[in-house]
PDB file of C-alpha atoms in Angstrom:
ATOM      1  CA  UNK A 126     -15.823  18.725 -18.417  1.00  0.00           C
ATOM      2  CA  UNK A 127     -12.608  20.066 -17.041  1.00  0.00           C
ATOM      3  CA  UNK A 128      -8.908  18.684 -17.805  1.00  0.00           C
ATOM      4  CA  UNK A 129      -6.557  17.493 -15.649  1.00  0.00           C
ATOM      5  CA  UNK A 130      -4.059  20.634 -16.112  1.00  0.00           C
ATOM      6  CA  UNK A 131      -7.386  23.095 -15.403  1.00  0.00           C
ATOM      7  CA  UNK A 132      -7.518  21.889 -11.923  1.00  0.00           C
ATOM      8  CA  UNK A 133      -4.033  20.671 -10.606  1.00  0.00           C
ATOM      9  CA  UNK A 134      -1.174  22.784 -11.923  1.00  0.00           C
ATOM     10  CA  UNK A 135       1.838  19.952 -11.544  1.00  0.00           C
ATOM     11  CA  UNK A 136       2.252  16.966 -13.939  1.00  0.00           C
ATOM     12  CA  UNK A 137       0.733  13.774 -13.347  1.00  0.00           C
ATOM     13  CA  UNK A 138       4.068  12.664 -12.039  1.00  0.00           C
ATOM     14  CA  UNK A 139       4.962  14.947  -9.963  1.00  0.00           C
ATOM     15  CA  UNK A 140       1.248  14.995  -8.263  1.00  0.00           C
ATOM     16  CA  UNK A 141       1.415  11.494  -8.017  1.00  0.00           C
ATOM     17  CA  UNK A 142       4.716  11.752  -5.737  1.00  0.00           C
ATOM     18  CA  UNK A 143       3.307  14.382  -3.638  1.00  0.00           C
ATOM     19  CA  UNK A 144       0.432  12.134  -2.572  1.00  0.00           C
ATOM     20  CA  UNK A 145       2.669   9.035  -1.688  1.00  0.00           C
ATOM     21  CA  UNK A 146       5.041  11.061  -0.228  1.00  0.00           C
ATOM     22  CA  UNK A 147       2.113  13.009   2.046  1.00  0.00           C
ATOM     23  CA  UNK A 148       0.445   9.852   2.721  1.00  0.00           C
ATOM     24  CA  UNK A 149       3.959   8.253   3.978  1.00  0.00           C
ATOM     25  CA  UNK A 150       4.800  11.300   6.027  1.00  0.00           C
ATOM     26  CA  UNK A 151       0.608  11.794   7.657  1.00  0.00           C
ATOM     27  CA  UNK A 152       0.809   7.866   8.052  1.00  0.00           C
ATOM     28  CA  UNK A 153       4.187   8.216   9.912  1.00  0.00           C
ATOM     29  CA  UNK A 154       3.309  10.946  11.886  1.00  0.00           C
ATOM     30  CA  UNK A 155       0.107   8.646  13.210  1.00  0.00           C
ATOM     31  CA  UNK A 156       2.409   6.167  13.939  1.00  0.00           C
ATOM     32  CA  UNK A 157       4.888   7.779  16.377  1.00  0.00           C
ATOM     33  CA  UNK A 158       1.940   9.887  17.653  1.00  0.00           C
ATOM     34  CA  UNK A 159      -0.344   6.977  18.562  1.00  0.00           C
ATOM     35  CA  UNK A 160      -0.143   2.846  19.889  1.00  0.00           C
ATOM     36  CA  UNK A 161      -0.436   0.198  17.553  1.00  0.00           C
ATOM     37  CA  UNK A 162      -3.567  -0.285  15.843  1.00  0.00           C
ATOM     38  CA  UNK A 163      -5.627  -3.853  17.183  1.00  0.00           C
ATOM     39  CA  UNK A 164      -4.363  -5.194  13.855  1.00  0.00           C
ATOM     40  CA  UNK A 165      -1.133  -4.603  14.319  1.00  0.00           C
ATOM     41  CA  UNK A 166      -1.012  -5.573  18.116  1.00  0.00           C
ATOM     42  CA  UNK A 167      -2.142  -9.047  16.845  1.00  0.00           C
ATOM     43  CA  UNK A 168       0.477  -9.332  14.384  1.00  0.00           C
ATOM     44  CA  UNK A 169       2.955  -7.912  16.234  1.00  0.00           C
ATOM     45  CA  UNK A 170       2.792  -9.850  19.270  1.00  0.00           C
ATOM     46  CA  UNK A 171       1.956 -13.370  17.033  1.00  0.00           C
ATOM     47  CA  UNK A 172       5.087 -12.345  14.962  1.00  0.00           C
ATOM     48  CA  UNK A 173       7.608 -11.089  17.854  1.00  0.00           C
ATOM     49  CA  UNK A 174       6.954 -14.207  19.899  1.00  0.00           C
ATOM     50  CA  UNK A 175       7.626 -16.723  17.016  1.00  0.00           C
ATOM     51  CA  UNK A 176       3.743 -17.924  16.953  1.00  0.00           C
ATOM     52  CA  UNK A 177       4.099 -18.726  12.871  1.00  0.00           C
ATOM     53  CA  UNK A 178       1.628 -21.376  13.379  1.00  0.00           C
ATOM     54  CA  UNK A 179      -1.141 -18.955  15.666  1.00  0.00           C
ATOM     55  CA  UNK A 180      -2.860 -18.161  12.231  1.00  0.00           C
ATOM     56  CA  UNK A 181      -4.138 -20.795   9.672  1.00  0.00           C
ATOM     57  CA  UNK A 182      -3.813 -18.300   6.827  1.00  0.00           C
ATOM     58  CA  UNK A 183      -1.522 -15.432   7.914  1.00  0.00           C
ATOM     59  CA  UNK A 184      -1.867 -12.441   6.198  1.00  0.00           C
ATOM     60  CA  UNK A 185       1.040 -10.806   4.424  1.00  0.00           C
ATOM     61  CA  UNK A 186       1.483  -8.447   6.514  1.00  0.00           C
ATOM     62  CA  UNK A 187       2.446 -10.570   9.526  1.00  0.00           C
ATOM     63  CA  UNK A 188       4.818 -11.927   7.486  1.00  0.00           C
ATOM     64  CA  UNK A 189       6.574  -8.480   7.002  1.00  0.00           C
ATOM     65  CA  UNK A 190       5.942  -7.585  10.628  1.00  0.00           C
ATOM     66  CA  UNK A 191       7.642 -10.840  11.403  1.00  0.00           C
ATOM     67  CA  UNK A 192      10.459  -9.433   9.376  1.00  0.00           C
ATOM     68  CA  UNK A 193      10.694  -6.135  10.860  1.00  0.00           C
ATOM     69  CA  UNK A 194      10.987  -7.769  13.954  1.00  0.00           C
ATOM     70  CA  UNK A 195      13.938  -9.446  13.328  1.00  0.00           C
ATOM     71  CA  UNK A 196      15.348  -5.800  13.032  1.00  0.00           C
ATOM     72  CA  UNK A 197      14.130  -4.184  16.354  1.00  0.00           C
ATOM     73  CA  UNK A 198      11.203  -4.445  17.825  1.00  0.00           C
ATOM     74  CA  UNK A 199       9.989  -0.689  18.517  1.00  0.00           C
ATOM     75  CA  UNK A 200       6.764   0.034  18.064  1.00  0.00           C
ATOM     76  CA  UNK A 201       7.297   2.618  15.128  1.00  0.00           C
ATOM     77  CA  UNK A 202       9.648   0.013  13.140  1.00  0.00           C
ATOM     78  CA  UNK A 203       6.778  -3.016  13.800  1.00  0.00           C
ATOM     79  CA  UNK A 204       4.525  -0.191  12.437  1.00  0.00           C
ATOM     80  CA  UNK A 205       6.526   0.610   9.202  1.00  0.00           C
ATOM     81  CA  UNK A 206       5.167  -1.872   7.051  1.00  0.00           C
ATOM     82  CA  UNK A 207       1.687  -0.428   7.717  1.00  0.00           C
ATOM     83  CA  UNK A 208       2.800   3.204   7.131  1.00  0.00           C
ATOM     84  CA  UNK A 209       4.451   2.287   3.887  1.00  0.00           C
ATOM     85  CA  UNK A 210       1.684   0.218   2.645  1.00  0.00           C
ATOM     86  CA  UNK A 211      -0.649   2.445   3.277  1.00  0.00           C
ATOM     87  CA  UNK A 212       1.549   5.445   1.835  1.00  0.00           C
ATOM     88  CA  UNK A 213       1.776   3.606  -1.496  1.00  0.00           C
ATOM     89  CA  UNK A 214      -2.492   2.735  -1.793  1.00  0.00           C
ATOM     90  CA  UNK A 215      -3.499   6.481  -3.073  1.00  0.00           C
ATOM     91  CA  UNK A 216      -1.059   6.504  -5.781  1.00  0.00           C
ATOM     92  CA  UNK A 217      -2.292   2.386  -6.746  1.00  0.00           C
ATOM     93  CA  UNK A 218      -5.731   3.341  -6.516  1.00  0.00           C
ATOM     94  CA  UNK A 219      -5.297   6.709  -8.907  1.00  0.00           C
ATOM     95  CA  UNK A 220      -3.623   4.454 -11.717  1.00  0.00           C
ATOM     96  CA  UNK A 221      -6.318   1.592 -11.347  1.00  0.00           C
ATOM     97  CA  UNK A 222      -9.589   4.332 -11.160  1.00  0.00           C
ATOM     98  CA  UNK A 223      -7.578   6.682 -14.451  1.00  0.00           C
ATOM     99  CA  UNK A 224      -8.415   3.725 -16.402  1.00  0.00           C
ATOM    100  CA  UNK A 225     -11.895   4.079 -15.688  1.00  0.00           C
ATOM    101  CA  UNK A 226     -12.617   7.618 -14.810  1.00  0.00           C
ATOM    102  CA  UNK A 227     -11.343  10.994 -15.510  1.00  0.00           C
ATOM    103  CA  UNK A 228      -7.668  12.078 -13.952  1.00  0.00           C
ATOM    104  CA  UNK A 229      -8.977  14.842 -11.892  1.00  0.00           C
ATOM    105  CA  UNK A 230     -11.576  12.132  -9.974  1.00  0.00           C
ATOM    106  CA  UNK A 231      -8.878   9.275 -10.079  1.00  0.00           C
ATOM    107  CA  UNK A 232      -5.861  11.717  -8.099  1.00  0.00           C
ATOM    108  CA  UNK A 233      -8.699  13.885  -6.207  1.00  0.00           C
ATOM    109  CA  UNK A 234      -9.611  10.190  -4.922  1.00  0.00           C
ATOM    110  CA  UNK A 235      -6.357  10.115  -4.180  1.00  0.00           C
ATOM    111  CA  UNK A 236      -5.219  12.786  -2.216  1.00  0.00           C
ATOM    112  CA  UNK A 237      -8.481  12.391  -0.419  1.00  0.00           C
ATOM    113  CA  UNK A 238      -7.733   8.552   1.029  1.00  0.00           C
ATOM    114  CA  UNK A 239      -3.927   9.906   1.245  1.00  0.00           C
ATOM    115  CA  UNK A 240      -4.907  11.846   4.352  1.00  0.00           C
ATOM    116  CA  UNK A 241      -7.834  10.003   5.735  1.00  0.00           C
ATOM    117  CA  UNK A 242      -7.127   7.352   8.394  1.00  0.00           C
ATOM    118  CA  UNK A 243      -8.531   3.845   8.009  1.00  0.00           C
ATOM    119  CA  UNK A 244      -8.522   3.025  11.439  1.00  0.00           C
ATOM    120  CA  UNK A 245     -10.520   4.523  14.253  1.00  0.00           C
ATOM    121  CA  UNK A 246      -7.901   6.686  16.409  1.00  0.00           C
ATOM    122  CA  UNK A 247      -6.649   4.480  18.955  1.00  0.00           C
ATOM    123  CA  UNK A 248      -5.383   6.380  22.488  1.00  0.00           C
ATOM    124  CA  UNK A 249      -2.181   8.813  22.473  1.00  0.00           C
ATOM    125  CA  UNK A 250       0.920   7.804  23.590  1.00  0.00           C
ATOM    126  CA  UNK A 251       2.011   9.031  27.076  1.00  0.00           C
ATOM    127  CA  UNK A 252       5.806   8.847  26.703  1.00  0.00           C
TER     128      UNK A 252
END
């Protein structure tokens, strides 16, 4: 079986940066590129209107969205919580899985979900 250092030439660190840092930048990309995801519409609108009670168990993350609207209320900002969310889940999932597996499969896991998109890919935006 191959080591870690035969296949991917930077540290463990330093590869583990690079993937959160292309996931952020690939997940903000998506999210000044295209509308907000049906998820995030939900939350969004629940969240910008003040509707704390329109969910019996609200997820976290219309709790943060409800937070970022307090700030402004563009659709890139009410997005942010997504993009850094899901920027930071390759690098959680690599520690978790090098526990368990081999470092080359735990980071090639990784990078793989670090540039895959979880959601189907909603319409463009026009303006």
């Amino acid at each position: 079986m191959a080591s870690y250092h035969q296949w991917i030439l930077l540290s463990e660190r330093k590869f583990a940066v690079l993937v959160t840092v292309l996931a952020v930048a690939l997940r903000g990309y998506y999210a000044q590129l295209f509308y907000l995801n049906p998820d995030e519409a939900m939350h969004s609108t629940a969240a910008t209107a003040g509707q704390f009670g329109a969910f019996h168990h609200p997820s976290f993350t219309f709790w943060l969205v409800g937070l970022s609207a307090l700030i402004s209320e563009q659709p890139w900002w009410l997005q942010l919580p997504s993009v850094l969310a899901g920027g930071a889940l390759p690098a959680l999932i690599a520690i978790w899985l090098r526990r368990h597996v081999n470092l080359v499969t735990a980071w090639g896991l990784a990078a793989l979900i670090a540039v895959l998109r979880a959601d189907a890919i909603p319409a463009p935006r026009t303006s």
